Steps between C-alpha positions, in 0.01 A plus 500: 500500500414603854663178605841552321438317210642643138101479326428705210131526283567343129258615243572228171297251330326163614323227322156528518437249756698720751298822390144374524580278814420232295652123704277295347827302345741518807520256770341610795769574792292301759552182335859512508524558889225218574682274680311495765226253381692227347416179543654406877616072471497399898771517688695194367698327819858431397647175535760496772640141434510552164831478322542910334678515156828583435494856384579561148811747470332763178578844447160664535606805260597235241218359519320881495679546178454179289093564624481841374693407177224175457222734562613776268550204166170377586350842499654576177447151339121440614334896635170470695210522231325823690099444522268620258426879595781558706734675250507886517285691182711714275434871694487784238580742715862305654757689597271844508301433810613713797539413852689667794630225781811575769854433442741333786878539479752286695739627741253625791330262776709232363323473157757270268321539155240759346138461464163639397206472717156531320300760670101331436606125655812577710670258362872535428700384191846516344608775270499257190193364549322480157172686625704827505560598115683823546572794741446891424644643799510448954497780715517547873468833732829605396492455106357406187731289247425425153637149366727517224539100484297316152207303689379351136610153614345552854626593874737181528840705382424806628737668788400675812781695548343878546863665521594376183337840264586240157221324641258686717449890450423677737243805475633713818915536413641563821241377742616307808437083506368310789871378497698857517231669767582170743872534390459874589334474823750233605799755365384761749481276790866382452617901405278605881714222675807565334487826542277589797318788327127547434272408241442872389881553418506249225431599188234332296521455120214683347264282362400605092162264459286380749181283405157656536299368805234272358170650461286155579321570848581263799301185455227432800343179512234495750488189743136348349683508168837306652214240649348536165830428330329478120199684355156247599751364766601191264740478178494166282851417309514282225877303483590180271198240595473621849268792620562732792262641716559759753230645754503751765529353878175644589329381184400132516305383786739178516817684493629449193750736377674305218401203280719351201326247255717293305402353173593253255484636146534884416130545442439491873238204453632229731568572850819305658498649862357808704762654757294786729682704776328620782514795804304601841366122496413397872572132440839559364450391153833690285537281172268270327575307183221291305662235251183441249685235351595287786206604707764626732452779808800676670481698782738755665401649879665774719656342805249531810154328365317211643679184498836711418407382134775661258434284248235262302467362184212224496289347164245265537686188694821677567596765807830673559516745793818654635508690818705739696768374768299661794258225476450252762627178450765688243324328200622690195348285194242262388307363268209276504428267175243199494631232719829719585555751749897656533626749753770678520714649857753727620609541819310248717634410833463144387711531174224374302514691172293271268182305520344251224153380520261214294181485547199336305305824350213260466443387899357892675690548803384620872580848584500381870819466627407248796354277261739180390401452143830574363528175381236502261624805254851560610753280292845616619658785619887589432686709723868632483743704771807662504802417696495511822848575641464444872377153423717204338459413162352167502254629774399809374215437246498587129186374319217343674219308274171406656328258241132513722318266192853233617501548845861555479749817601858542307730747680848565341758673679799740403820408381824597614727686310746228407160254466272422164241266606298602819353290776145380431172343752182396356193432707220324544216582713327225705127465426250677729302285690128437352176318616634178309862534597716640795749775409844317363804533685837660410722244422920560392417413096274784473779713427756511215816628583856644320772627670765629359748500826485160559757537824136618712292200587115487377289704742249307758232344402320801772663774329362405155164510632540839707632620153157343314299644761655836454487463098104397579484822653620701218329355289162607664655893484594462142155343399329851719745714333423363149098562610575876590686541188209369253260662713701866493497444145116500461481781760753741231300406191160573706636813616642617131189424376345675745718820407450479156164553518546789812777726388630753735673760489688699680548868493775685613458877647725683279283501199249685389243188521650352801513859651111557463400114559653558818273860588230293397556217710580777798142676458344156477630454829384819668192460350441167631617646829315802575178220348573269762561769776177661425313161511657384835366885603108408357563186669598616832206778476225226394296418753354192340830356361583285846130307400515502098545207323640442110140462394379798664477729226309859500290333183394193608467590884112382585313659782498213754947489474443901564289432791732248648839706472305817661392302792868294508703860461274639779501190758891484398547891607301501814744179613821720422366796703395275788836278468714853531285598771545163727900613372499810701330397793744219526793753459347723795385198715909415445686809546283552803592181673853550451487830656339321824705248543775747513394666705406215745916460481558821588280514802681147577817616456520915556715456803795326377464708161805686379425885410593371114290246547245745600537700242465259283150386639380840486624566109302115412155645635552776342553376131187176642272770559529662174478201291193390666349883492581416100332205507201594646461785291516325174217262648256771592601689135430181333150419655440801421557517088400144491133579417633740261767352309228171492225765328775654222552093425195428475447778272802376297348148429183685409646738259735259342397457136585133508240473801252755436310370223401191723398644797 
């Protein structure tokens, strides 16, 4: 109602299927909208020099007709024998069962015919529907009616029409509709532009009955319930030989939130096929769909995992994968059977859009793509292009056949538009040289030709063998792009294995789990940070950690290792403090040379000095002097602490408890 539409509460009388929630005996909804998993034939390549039937001129609504009519005799002449089981029991109670579910009238948000909606699936219906057996009364927020109509033969001839008081009574005489109070409001719009007064000067009909405000408090569902979303986070639903199961998103550690079973016979006892939906999985997986009877596996992806993989459906000898266009290379499809291997393109710079290989399952391949054994398991490979406008018909290449186990190469070419049979070559390639023999020649007969404008004169004998040469070529790239293929193959089943057995999943931040995973993961982290900052620290303050080793532990540290890191630590120090002393002396002997030389150039110079220059000289002794009065007093203050800061580390190694007990 809060979105205009004209909705009112029915309380009536159901069957008891409806009442108890009971859809053991109705089709299960999913099944109807399956589509998605149906059997996919390969792309089948249409014929282009085929001759295409003349269309037969039939009225498709005649035909409609005389199909319904043959449908409806045969109904009525042979009707389906129903299973054993299936029909409904005899309810005692028919007809006296109540149930409340909401009402829908046409005429708002472009609703053409009434319906019922059944409040505990959601599910809507139409107002004959035989699970509806009779109606008591509807009301909305404005009033309560009472139906007057006989409902002994069911809802299907009952009317709707809550104006009409023969039919529906209502309890509040004189209360305003839905209708009249948005006819109203609209009537004192027009009357305030018509007549350019305000609101308060009209006078307003006095209303007699007004519907009590509903005493049922305002419904709060909290958001762990909404994740929840049933009681034990799961609900199983029992429909006609299937079996729904729903969980919660946060439930199953493999992200399954809904799985329909499918049976054969109405006892549930014979499983037909498994389809599972998942969420939050980090390899993409959306849809899966297990056919027990062919031993058939479907799988559905999100766009954006490894491989771009949307799609793959394998068995035992059979693999169909379908990808998204962003893929390199702009393969779309293929499927790999024993000894077969198709492939399917779309927008490849070389028109190629379809590729067909044979190869002898029995004879193992090389993965390495430098490695010429392509002869020895690859049979023949088929490949076909589109047209090529920019090039001429009988030049621009159609179908090219390499027969490897023959030695040969067919290439067809397009046809014109006003052509039927298309130019033709077949090859044969000369015999590499061997230790017995020397590689054969290209000679004129090697090639089989048909052209079909026979106005242009044969090519040279030169240009056929650039053209086999170029063909030879090819042939190599198709042969490596066959080996990728077969090999990419084997890396996607590896790597779904692989999954299978290492789910992931991925949480998002707005849940409740997702929300606290992610604290978790944050205080991990900070933990693991302030560890590692107060190890570096220990580190940095350990005096023996520059001469430890990874077998130097406290326990098994033995007195002569003890012994030998005191006196290394000690000889180690007294270096340092004797290296830092040679430092500073350095520094002094340094700063105080500079300062003589310059002033060697001053006494060399003074008379031709400038008075900046001057000034200058004087401000450079002054800063020399005081560096090297630094200098030299950090040397005399650090002979001085030397002995001292050599007795408190002394005293350190002595005291340190890793030390101590060994010396």
């Amino acid at each position: 109602m809060g979105v205009d539409y004209e909705a009112y509460c029915v309380s009536g009388f159901a069957v008891k299927e409806m009442c108890l929630l009971d859809q053991s005996r109705q089709e299960c909804p999913l099944l109807d909208t399956q589509d998605k998993f149906v059997q996919s034939e390969s792309p089948q390549q249409e014929d282009r020099y085929a001759v295409k039937p003349q269309r037969a001129l039939k009225s498709r609504f005649v035909l409609q007709q005389e199909k319904k009519k043959v449908d409806a005799e045969a109904e009525l002449l042979h009707p389906e024998p129903q299973e054993q089981g299936e029909q409904r029991p005899v309810d005692p109670l028919r007809g006296l069962r109540r149930h409340c579910w909401v009402l829908v009238l046409s005429g708002s948000r472009s609703i053409q015919e009434n319906f019922f909606i059944d409040p505990l699936t959601g599910n809507s219906y139409s107002t004959d529907h035989d699970n509806f057996l009779g109606v008591d009364s509807v009301w909305d927020c404005f009033n309560f009616y009472v139906n007057m109509q006989d409902c002994s033969g069911g809802c299907a001839n009952m009317v709707y029409d809550l104006e009409d008081v023969n039919l529906w009574e209502p309890v509040l005489f004189g209360a305003a509709t839905k209708k009249q109070l948005i006819l109203q409001a609209s009537l004192r719009r027009e009357m305030k532009m018509r007549m350019n007064m305000n609101t308060d000067e009209l006078e307003e009909e006095p209303r007699v009955f007004q519907m009590p405000r509903s005493w049922v408090g305002s419904i709060n569902i909290s958001k762990k319930d909404l994740e929840d979303r049933w009681p034990g986070k799961s609900r199983v639903t029992l429909y006609r030989k299937a079996k729904l199961e729903r969980f919660a998103a946060d439930l199953r550690s493999d992200g399954l939130v809904r799985r329909l079973t499918v049976y054969r016979d109405l006892n549930c006892s014979e499983v037909v096929k498994v389809l599972e939906w998942y969420q939050n999985r980090k390899d993409h997986l959306e849809e899966r769909e297990v056919n027990k009877v062919d031993k058939v596996t479907s799988e559905r992806f999100k766009p954006g995992r490894q491989f771009q993989l949307l799609f793959y459906r394998h068995t035992d000898t059979v693999k169909e994968m379908k990808f998204s266009r962003p893929r390199f290379g702009d393969l779309v499809w293929r499927v790999e059977s024993p000894g077969e291997l198709k492939e399917c393109y779309d927008g490849r710079r070389d028109l190629l859009y379809y590729r067909y290989a044979v190869f002898d399952p029995f004879v193992p391949f090389s993965e390495n793509l430098n490695c010429d054994q392509s002869q020895k398991w690859l049979q023949k490979v088929v490949e076909r292009f589109h047209r090529n406008t920019s090039k001429p018909a009988n030049q621009d290449v159609a179908e090219r056949v390499f027969l490897l186990d023959q030695r040969r190469i067919e290439v067809t070419y397009h046809t014109e538009d006003h052509r039927v049979v298309p130019s033709k070559r077949i090859f044969v390639k000369p015999r590499e040289a061997t230790e017995e023999k020397k590689a054969e020649s290209f000679k004129r007969d090697m090639v089989e030709e048909f052209q079909v404008e026979s106005a242009e004169g044969p090519p040279s004998t030169l240009s056929l063998y650039k053209m086999l040469n170029s063909l030879k070529e090819d042939e190599e790239e198709v042969v490596r792009q066959i080996k990728l293929s077969r090999r990419e193959v084997r890396d996607i089943e590896v790597c779904r294995q692989l999954e299978q057995t290492h789910v992931e999943l991925v949480s998002s931040i707005w849940t409740l789990r997702g929300e606290a995973r992610a604290r978790s993961q944050r205080e991990e982290t900070r933990r693991l940070n302030a560890e590692e900052q107060t190890r570096l620290q220990e580190k940095k303050n350990d005096i023996l950690a520059a001469f430890l080793t990874d077998r130097d532990r406290p326990e098994n540290l033995g007195a002569a290792r003890a012994k030998e890191l005191f006196d290394t630590c000690l000889s180690n120090y007294r270096e340092r403090q004797v290296e830092r002393i040679n430092l500073i002396q350095e520094r002094y002997k340094k700063e105080t040379q500079e300062l003589q030389r310059k002033q060697q150039w001053y006494h060399q110079n003074q008379l031709s000095m400038t008075d900046r220059q001057k000034g200058e000289y004087r401000t450079y002794c002054r800063e020399k002097t005081l560096q090297i009065h630094d200098v030299r007093e950090r040397l005399r203050t650090h002979r001085a602490e030397a002995p001292q800061k050599y007795s408190y580390f002394y005293k350190k190694l002595m005291e340190d408890p890793r030390l101590a007990p060994h010396l």
